[in-house]
PDB file of C-alpha atoms in Angstrom:
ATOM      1  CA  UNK C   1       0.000   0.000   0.000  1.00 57.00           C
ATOM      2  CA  UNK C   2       1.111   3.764  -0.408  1.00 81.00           C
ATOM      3  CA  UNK C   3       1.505   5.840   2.724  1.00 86.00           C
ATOM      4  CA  UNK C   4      -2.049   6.873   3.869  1.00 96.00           C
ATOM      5  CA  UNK C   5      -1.352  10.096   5.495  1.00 97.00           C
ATOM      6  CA  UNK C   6      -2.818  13.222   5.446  1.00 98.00           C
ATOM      7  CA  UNK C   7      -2.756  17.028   6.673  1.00 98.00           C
ATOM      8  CA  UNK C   8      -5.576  19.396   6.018  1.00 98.00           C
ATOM      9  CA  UNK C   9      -5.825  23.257   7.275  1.00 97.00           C
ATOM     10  CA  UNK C  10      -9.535  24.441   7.865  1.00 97.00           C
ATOM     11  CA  UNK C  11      -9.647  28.277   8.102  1.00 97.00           C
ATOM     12  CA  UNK C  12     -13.046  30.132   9.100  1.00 95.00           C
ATOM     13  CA  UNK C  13     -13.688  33.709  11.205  1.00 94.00           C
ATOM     14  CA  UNK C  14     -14.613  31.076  13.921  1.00 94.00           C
ATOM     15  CA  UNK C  15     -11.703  28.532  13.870  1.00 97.00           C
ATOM     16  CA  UNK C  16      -8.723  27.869  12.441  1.00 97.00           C
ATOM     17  CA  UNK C  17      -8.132  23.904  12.296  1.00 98.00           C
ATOM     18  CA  UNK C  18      -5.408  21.779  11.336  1.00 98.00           C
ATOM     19  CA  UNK C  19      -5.624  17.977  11.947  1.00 98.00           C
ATOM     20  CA  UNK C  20      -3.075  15.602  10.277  1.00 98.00           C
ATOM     21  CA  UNK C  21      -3.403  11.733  10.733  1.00 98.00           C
ATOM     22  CA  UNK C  22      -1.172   8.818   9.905  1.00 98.00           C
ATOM     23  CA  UNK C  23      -3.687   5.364   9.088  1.00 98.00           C
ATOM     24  CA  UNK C  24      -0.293   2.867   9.514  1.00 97.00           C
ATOM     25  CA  UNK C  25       0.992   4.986  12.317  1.00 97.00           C
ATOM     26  CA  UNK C  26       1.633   3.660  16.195  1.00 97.00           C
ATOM     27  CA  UNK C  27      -0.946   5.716  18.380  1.00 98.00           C
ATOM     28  CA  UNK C  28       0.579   8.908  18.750  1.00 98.00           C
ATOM     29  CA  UNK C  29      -1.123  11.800  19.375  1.00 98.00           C
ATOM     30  CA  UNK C  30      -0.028  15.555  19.845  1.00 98.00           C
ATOM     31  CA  UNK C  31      -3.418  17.553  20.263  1.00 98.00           C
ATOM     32  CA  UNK C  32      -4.058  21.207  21.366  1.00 98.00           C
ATOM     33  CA  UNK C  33      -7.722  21.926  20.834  1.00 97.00           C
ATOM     34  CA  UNK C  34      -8.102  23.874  23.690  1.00 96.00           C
ATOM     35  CA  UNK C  35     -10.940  21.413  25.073  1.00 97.00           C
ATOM     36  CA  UNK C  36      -8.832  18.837  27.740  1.00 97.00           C
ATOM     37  CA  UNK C  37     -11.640  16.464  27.417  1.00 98.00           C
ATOM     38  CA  UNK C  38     -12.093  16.611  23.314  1.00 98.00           C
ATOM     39  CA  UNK C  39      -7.850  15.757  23.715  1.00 98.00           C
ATOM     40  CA  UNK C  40      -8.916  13.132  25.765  1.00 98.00           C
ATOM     41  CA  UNK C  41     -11.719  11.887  23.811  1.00 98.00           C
ATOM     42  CA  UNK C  42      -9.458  12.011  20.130  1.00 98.00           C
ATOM     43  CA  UNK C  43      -6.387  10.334  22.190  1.00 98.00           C
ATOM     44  CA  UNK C  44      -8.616   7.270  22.260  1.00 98.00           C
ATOM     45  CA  UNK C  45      -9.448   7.296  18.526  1.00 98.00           C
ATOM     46  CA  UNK C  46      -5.321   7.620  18.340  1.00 98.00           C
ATOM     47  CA  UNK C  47      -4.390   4.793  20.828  1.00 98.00           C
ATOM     48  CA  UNK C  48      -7.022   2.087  19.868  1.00 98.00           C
ATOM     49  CA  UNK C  49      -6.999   3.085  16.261  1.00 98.00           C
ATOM     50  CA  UNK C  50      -3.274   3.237  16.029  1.00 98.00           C
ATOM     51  CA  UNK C  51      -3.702   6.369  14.308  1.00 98.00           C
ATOM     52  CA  UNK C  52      -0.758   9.079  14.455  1.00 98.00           C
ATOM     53  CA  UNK C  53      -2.996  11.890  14.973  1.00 98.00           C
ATOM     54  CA  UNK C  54      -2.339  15.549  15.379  1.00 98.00           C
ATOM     55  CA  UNK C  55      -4.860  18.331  15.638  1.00 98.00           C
ATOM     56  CA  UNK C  56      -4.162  22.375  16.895  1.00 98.00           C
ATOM     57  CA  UNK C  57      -7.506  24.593  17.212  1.00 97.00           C
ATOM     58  CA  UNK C  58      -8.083  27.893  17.641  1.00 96.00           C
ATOM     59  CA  UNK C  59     -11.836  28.564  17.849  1.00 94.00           C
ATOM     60  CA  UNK C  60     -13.946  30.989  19.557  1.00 95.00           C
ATOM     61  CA  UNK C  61     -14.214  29.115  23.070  1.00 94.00           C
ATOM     62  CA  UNK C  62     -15.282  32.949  24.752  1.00 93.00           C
ATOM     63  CA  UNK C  63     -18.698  31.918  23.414  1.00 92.00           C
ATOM     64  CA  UNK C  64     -18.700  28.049  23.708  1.00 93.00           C
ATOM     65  CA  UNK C  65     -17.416  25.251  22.339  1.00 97.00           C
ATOM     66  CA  UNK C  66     -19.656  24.700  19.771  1.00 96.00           C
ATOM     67  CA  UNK C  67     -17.673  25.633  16.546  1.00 97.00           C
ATOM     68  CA  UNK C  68     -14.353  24.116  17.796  1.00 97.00           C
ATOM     69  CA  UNK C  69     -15.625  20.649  18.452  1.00 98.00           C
ATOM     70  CA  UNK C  70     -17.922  20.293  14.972  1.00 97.00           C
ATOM     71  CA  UNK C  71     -14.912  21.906  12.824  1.00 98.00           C
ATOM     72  CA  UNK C  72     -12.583  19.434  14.464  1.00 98.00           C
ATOM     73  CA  UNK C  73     -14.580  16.772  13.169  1.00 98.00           C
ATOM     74  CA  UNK C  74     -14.947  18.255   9.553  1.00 98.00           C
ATOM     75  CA  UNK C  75     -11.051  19.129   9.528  1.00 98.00           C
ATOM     76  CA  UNK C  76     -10.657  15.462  11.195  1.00 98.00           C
ATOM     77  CA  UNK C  77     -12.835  13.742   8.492  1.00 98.00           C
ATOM     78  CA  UNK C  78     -11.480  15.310   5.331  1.00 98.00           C
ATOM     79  CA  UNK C  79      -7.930  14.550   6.572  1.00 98.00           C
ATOM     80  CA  UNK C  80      -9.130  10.765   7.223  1.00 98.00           C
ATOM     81  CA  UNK C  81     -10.832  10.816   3.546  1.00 97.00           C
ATOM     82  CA  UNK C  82      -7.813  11.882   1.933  1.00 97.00           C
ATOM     83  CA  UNK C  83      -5.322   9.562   3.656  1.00 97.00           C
ATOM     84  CA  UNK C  84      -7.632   6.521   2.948  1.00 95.00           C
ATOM     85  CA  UNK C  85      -7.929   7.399  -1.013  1.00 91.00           C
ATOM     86  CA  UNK C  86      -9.525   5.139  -3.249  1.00 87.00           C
ATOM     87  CA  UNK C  87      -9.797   2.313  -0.699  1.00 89.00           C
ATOM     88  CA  UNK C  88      -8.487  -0.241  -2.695  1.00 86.00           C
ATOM     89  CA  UNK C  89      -7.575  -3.455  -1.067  1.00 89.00           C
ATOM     90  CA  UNK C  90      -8.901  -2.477   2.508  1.00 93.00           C
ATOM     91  CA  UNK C  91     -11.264  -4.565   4.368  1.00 93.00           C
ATOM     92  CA  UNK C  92     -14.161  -1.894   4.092  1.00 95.00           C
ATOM     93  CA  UNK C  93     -16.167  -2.719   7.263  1.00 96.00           C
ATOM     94  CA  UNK C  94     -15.267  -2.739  10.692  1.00 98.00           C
ATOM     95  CA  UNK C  95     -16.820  -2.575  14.494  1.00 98.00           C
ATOM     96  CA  UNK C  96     -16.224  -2.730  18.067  1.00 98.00           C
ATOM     97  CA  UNK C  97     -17.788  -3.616  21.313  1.00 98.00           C
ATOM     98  CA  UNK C  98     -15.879  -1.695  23.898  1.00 98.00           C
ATOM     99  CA  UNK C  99     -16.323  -1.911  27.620  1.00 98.00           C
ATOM    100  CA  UNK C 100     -15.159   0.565  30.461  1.00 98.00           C
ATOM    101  CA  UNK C 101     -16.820  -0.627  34.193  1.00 98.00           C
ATOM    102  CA  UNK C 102     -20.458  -0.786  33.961  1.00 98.00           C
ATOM    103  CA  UNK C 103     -20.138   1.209  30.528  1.00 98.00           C
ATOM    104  CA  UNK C 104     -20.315  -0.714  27.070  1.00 98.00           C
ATOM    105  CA  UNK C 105     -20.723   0.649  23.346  1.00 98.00           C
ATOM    106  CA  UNK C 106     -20.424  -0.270  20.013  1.00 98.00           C
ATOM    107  CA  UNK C 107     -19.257   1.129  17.177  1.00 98.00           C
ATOM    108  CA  UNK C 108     -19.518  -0.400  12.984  1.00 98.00           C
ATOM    109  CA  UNK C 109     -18.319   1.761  10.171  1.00 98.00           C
ATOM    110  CA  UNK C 110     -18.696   1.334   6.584  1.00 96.00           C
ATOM    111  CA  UNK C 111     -16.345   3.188   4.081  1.00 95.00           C
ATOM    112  CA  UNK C 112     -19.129   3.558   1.960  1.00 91.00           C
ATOM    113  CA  UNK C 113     -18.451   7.282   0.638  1.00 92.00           C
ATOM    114  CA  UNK C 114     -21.823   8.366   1.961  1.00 93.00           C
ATOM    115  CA  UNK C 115     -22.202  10.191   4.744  1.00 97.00           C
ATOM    116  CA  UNK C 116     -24.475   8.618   7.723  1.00 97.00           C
ATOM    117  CA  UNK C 117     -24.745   8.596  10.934  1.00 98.00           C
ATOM    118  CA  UNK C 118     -26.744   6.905  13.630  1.00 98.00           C
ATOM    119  CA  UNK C 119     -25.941   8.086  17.091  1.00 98.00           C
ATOM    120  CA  UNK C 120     -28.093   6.301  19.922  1.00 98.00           C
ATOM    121  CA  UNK C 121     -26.523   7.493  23.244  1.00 98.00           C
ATOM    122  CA  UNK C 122     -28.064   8.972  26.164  1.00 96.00           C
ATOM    123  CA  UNK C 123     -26.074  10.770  28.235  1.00 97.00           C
ATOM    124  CA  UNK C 124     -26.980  10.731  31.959  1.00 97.00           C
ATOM    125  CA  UNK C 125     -26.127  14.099  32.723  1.00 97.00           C
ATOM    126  CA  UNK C 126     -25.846  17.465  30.284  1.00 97.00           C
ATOM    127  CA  UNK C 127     -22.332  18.160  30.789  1.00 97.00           C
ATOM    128  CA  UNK C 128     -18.682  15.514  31.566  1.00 97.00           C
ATOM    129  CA  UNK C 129     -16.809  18.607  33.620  1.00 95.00           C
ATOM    130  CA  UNK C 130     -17.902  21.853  31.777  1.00 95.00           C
ATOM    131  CA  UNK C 131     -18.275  19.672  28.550  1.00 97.00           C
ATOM    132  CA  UNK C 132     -21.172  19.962  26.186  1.00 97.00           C
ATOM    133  CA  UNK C 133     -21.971  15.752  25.857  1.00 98.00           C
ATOM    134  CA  UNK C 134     -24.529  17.580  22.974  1.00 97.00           C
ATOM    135  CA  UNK C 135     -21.377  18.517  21.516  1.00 98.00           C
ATOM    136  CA  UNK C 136     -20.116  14.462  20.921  1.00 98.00           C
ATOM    137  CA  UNK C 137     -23.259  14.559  18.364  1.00 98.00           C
ATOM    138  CA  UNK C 138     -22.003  17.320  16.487  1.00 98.00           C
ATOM    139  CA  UNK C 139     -18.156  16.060  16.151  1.00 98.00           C
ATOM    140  CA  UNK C 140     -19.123  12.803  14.736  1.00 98.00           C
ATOM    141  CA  UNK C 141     -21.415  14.183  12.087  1.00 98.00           C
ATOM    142  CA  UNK C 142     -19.008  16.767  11.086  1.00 98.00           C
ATOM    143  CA  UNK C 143     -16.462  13.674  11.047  1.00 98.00           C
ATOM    144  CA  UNK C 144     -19.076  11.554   8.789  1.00 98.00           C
ATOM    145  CA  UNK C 145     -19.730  14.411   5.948  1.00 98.00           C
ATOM    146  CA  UNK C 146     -16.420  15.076   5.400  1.00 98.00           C
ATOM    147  CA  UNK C 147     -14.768  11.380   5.542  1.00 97.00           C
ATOM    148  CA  UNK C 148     -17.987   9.755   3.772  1.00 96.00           C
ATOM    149  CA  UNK C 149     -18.827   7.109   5.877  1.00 97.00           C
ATOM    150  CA  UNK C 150     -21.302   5.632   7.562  1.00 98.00           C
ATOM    151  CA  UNK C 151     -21.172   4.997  11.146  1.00 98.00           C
ATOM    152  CA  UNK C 152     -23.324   3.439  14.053  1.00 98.00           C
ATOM    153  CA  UNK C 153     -22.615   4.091  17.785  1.00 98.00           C
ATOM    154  CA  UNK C 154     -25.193   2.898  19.868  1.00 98.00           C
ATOM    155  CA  UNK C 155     -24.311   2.735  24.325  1.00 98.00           C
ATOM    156  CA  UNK C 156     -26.112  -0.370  25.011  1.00 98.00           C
ATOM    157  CA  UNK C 157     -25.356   0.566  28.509  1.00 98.00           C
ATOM    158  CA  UNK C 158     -24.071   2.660  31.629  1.00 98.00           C
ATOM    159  CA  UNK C 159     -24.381   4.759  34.047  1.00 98.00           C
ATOM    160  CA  UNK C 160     -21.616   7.479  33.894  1.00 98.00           C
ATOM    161  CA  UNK C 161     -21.034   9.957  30.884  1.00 98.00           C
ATOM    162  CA  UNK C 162     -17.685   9.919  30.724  1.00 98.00           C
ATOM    163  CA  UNK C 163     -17.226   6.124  30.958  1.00 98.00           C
ATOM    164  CA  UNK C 164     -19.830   6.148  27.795  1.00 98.00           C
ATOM    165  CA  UNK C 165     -18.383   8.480  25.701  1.00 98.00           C
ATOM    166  CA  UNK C 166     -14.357   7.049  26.278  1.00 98.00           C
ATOM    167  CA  UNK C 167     -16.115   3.694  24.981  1.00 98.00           C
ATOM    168  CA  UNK C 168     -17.753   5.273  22.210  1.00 98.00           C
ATOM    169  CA  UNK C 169     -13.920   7.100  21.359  1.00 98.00           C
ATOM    170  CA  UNK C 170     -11.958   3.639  21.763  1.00 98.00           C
ATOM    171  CA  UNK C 171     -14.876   1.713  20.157  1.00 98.00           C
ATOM    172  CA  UNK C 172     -14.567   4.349  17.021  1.00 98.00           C
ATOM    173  CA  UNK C 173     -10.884   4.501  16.764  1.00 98.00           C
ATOM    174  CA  UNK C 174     -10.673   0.441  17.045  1.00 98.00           C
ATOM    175  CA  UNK C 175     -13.549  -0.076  14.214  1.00 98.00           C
ATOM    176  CA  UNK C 176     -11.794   2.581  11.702  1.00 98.00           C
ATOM    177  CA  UNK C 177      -8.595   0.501  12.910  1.00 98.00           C
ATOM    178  CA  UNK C 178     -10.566  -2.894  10.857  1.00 97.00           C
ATOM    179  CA  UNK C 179     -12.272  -0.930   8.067  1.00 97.00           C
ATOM    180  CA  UNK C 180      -8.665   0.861   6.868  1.00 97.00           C
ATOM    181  CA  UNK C 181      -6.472  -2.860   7.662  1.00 95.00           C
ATOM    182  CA  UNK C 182      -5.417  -4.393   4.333  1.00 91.00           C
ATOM    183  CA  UNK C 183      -7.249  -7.152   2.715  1.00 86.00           C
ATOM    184  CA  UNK C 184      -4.702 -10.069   1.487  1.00 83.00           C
ATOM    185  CA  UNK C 185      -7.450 -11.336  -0.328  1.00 77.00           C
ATOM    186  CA  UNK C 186      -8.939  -8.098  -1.803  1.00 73.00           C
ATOM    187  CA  UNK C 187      -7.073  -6.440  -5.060  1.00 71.00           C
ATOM    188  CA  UNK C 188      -9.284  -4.080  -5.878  1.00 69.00           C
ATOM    189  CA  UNK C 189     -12.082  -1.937  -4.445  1.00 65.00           C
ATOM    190  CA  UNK C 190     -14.320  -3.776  -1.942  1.00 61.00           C
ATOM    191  CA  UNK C 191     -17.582  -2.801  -3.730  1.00 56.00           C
ATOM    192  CA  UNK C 192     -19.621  -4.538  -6.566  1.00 48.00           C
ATOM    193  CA  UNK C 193     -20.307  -1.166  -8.168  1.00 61.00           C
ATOM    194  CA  UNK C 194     -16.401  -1.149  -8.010  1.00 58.00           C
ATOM    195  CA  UNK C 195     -16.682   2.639  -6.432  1.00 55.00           C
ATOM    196  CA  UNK C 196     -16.626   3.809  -2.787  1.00 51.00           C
ATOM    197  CA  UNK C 197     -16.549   7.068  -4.050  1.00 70.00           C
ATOM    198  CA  UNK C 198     -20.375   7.588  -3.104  1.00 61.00           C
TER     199      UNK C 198
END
């Protein structure tokens, strides 16, 4: 395979983004977002997906969070678009079932190249520290547009937020971890329209 890695710079009068991400890297993760708990959060995508993954924000966090956390996703997804590419000889598909305590979540993806996203979690409580959990909604659909994929995270259970949502993260990163792995047995696009281009 060709190195599948990717930088993209996201400019807007509310935020200026840049995420890069490494699919065949070790875990690695350097992020300044200026939300400790989204760094959290995106270190589990990098650990369990083995992602190298870098991301600095600046985003208008005097008003809320709001902007920052959805154009982190956006900037997040186009990078991961462009470092997959044509998807040629990947497996396609992947999930995870991810526990943490009483918490447990599961996450499938499909590198379909169309956006979707089905996001069945509820939160116990509004807000993990002075975190938004609306907010989780919002990065994974700006994550889905721009990397064209479909993905399902459904909590099947738990009790505390932030046990939930570090599931969902490892769960995520672990499932894009299967759908980007090479095939041995696949050549070509894994598609019968022989497209995953939407």
């Amino acid at each position: 395979m060709t190195v599948r890695r990717a930088a993209v710079q996201r400019n807007t009068q509310e935020t200026q983004i840049r995420a890069a991400i490494d699919l065949d890297g070790v875990g690695r993760a350097k992020l300044a977002s200026g939300i400790p708990f989204l760094d959290h959060m995106l270190h589990q995508i990098a650990r369990h997906g083995l992602f190298d993954l870098e991301i600095e924000a600046q985003g208008d966090l005097e008003i809320d969070a709001h902007h920052t956390v959805e154009d982190i996703g956006i900037t997040l997804g186009q990078a991961f678009a462009q470092a997959v590419g044509d998807k040629a000889g990947i497996q396609r598909y992947g999930h995870a079932y991810v526990p943490l305590d009483e918490a447990l979540s599961r996450v499938v993806v499909d590198l379909s190249g169309r956006p979707g996203l089905v996001h069945a979690v509820d939160y116990p409580r509004a807000f993990i520290g002075s975190f938004d959990v609306d907010l989780l909604h919002e990065f994974f659909q700006g994550f889905v547009n721009h990397a064209q994929v479909t993905l399902h995270i459904d909590n099947l259970r738990g009790r505390n937020a932030h046990h939930i949502a570090e599931t969902i993260f490892k769960a995520c990163g672990r499932a894009l971890r299967m759908a980007v792995s090479p095939d041995p047995r696949q050549g070509g696009i894994p598609s019968t329209k022989g497209t995953l281009s939407g």
